[in-house]
mmCIF file of C-alpha atoms in Angstrom:
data_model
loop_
_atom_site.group_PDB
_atom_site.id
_atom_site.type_symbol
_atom_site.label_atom_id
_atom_site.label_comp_id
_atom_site.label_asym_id
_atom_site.label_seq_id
_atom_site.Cartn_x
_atom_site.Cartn_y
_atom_site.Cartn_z
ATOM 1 C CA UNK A 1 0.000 0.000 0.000
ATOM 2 C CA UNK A 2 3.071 2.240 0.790
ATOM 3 C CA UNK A 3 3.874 2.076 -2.963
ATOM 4 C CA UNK A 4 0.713 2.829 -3.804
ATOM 5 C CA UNK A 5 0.192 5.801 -1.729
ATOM 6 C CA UNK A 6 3.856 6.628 -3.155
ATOM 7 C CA UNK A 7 2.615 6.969 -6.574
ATOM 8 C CA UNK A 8 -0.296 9.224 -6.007
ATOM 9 C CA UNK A 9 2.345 11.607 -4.226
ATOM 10 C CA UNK A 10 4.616 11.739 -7.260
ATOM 11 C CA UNK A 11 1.281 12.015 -9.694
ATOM 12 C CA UNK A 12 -0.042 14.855 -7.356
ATOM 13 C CA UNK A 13 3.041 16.709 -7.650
ATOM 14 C CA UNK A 14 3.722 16.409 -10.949
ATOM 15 C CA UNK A 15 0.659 16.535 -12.422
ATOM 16 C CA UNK A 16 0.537 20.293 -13.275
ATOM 17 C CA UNK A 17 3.958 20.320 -15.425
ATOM 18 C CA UNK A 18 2.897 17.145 -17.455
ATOM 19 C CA UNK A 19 -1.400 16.700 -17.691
ATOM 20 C CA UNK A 20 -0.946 14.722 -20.784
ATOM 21 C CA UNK A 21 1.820 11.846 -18.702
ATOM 22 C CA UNK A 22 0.823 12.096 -15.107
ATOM 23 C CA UNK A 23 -3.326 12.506 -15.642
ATOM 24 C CA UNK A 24 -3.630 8.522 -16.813
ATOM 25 C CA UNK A 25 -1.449 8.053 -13.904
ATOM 26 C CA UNK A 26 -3.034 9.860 -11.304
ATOM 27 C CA UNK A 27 -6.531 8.033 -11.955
ATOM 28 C CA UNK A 28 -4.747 5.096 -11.650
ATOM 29 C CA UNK A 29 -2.864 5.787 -8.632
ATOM 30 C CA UNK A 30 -6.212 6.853 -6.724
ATOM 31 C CA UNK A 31 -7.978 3.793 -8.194
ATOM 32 C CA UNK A 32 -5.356 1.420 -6.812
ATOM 33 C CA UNK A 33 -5.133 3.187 -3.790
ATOM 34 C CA UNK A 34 -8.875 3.486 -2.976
ATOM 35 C CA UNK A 35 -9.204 -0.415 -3.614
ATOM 36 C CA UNK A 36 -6.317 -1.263 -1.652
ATOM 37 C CA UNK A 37 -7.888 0.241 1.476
ATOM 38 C CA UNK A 38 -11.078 -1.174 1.016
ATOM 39 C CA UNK A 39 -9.198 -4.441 0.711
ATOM 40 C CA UNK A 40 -7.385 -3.723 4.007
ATOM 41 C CA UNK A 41 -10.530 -2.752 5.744
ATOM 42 C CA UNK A 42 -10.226 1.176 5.646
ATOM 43 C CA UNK A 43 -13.324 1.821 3.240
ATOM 44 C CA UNK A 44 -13.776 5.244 4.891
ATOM 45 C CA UNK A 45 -10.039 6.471 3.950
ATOM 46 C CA UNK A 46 -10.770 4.686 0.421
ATOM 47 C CA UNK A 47 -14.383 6.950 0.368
ATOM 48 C CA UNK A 48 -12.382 10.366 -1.017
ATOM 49 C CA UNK A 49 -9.714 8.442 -3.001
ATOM 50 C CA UNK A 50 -13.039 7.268 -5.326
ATOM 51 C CA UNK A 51 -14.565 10.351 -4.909
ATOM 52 C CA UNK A 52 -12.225 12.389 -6.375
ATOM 53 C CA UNK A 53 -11.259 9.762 -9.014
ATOM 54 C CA UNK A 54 -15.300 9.959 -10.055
ATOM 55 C CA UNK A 55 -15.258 13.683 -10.243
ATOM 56 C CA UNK A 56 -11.712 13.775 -12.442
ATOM 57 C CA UNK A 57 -13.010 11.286 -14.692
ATOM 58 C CA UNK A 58 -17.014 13.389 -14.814
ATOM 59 C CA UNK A 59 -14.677 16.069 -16.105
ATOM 60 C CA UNK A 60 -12.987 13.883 -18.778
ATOM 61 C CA UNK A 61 -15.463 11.759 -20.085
ATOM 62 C CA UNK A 62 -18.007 14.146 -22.219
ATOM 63 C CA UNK A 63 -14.940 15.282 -23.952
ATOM 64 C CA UNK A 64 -12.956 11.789 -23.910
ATOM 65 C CA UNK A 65 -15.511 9.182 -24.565
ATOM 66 C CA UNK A 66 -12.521 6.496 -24.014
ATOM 67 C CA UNK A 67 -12.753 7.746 -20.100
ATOM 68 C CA UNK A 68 -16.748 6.742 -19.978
ATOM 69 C CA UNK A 69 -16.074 2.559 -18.812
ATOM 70 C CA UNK A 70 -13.571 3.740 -16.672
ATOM 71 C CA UNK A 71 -16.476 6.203 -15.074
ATOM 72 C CA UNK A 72 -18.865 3.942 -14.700
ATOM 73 C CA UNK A 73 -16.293 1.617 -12.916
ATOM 74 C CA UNK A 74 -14.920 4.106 -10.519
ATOM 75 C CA UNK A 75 -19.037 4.923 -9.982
ATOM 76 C CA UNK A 76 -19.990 1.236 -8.836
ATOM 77 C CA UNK A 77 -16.545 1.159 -6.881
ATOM 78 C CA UNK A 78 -17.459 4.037 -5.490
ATOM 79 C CA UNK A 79 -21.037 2.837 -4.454
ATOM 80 C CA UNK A 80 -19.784 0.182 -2.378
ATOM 81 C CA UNK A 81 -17.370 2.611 -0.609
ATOM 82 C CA UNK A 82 -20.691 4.854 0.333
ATOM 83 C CA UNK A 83 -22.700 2.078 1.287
ATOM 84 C CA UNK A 84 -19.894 0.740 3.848
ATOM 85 C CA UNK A 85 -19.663 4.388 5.261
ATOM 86 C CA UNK A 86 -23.619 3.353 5.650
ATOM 87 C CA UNK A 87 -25.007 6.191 3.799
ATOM 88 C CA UNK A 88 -27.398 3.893 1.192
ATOM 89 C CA UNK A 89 -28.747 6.678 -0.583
ATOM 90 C CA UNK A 90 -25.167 7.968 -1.750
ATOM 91 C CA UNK A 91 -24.631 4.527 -2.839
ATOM 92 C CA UNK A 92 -27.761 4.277 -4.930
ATOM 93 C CA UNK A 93 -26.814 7.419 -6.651
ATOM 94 C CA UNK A 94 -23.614 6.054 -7.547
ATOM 95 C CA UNK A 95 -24.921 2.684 -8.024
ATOM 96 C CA UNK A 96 -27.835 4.223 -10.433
ATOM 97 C CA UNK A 97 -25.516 6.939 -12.614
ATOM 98 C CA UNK A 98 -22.990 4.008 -12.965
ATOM 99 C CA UNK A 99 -25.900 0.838 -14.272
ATOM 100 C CA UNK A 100 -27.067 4.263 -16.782
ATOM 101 C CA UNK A 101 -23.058 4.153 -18.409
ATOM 102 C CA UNK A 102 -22.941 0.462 -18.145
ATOM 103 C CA UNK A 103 -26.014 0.810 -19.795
ATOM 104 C CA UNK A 104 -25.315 2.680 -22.536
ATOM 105 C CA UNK A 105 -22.137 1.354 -23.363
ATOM 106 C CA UNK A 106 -23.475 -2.039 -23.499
ATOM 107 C CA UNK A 107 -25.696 -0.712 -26.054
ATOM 108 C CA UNK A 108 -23.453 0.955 -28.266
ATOM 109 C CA UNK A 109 -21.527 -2.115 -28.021
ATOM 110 C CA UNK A 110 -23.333 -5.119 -28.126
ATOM 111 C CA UNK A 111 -21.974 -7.895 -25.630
ATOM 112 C CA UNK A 112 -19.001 -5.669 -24.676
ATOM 113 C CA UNK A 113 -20.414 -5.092 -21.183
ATOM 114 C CA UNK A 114 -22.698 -7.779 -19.926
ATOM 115 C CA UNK A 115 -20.690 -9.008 -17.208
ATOM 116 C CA UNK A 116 -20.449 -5.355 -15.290
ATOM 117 C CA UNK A 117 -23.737 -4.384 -16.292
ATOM 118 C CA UNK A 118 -25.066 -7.692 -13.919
ATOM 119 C CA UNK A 119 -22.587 -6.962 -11.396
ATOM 120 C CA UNK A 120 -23.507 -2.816 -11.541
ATOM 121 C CA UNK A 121 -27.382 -4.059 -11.253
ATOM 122 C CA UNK A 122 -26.827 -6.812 -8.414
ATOM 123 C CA UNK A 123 -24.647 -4.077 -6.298
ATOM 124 C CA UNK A 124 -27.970 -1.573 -7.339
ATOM 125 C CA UNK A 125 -30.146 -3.883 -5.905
ATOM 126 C CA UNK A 126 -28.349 -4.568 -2.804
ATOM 127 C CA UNK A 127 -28.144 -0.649 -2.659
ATOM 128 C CA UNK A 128 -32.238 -0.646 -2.806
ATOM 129 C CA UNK A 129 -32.404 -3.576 -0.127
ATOM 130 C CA UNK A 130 -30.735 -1.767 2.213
ATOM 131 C CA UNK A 131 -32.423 1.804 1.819
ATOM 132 C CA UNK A 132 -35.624 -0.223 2.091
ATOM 133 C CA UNK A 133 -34.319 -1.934 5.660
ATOM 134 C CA UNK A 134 -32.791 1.330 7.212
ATOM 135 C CA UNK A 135 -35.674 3.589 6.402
#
């Protein structure tokens, strides 16, 4: 985890004299980071790593289409780190905007995405069990 926290450091700091070599880097730097704390049991430190990954890659993807699978993965990785900080809601947001890209995708490319538009839907329906239990 050291290495990967390491790497977002450098990708931070270098980020604003190279965009173009250190953005790719960055996203994956926060992605790796945010799973590897989840992994380890620290879902609420891993909570703003997949935050702020979403909200770089909301900014890329209208003008990048390439970035929009990587959005809607950071956006169902990012409902599971909501609904362990127990805020359901959040996580059907997340869960909802990222089954809409999975969605789409799969249509504009037949086949291409079946296998995370079921997992995107079973984590959305978990999302909408557990809404329906706390409230």
């Amino acid at each position: 985890m050291d290495d990967a926290r390491n790497a977002l450091v450098l990708c931070r700091g270098r980020l604003s004299h190279a965009p173009h070599r250190y953005g790719p880097a960055l996203l994956t730097a926060l992605d790796e980071l945010a799973r590897s704390l989840d992994k380890t049991g620290e879902p609420g430190q891993a909570l703003p790593l997949g935050e702020e990954l979403a909200h770089i890659l909301r900014r890329l993807a209208p003008r990048r289409p390439r970035y929009d699978p990587f959005l809607a993965g950071a956006l169902h990785q990012l409902g599971g780190y909501i609904s362990d900080a127990g805020d359901p809601t959040g996580a059907l947001r997340a869960a909802d905007e990222s089954l809409r890209l999975y969605r789409r995708l799969d249509d504009e490319q037949p086949g291409s995405f079946g296998r995370q538009l079921d997992s995107a839907t079973h984590s959305r329906t978990l999302f909408l069990d557990r809404l329906k239990h706390q409230g």
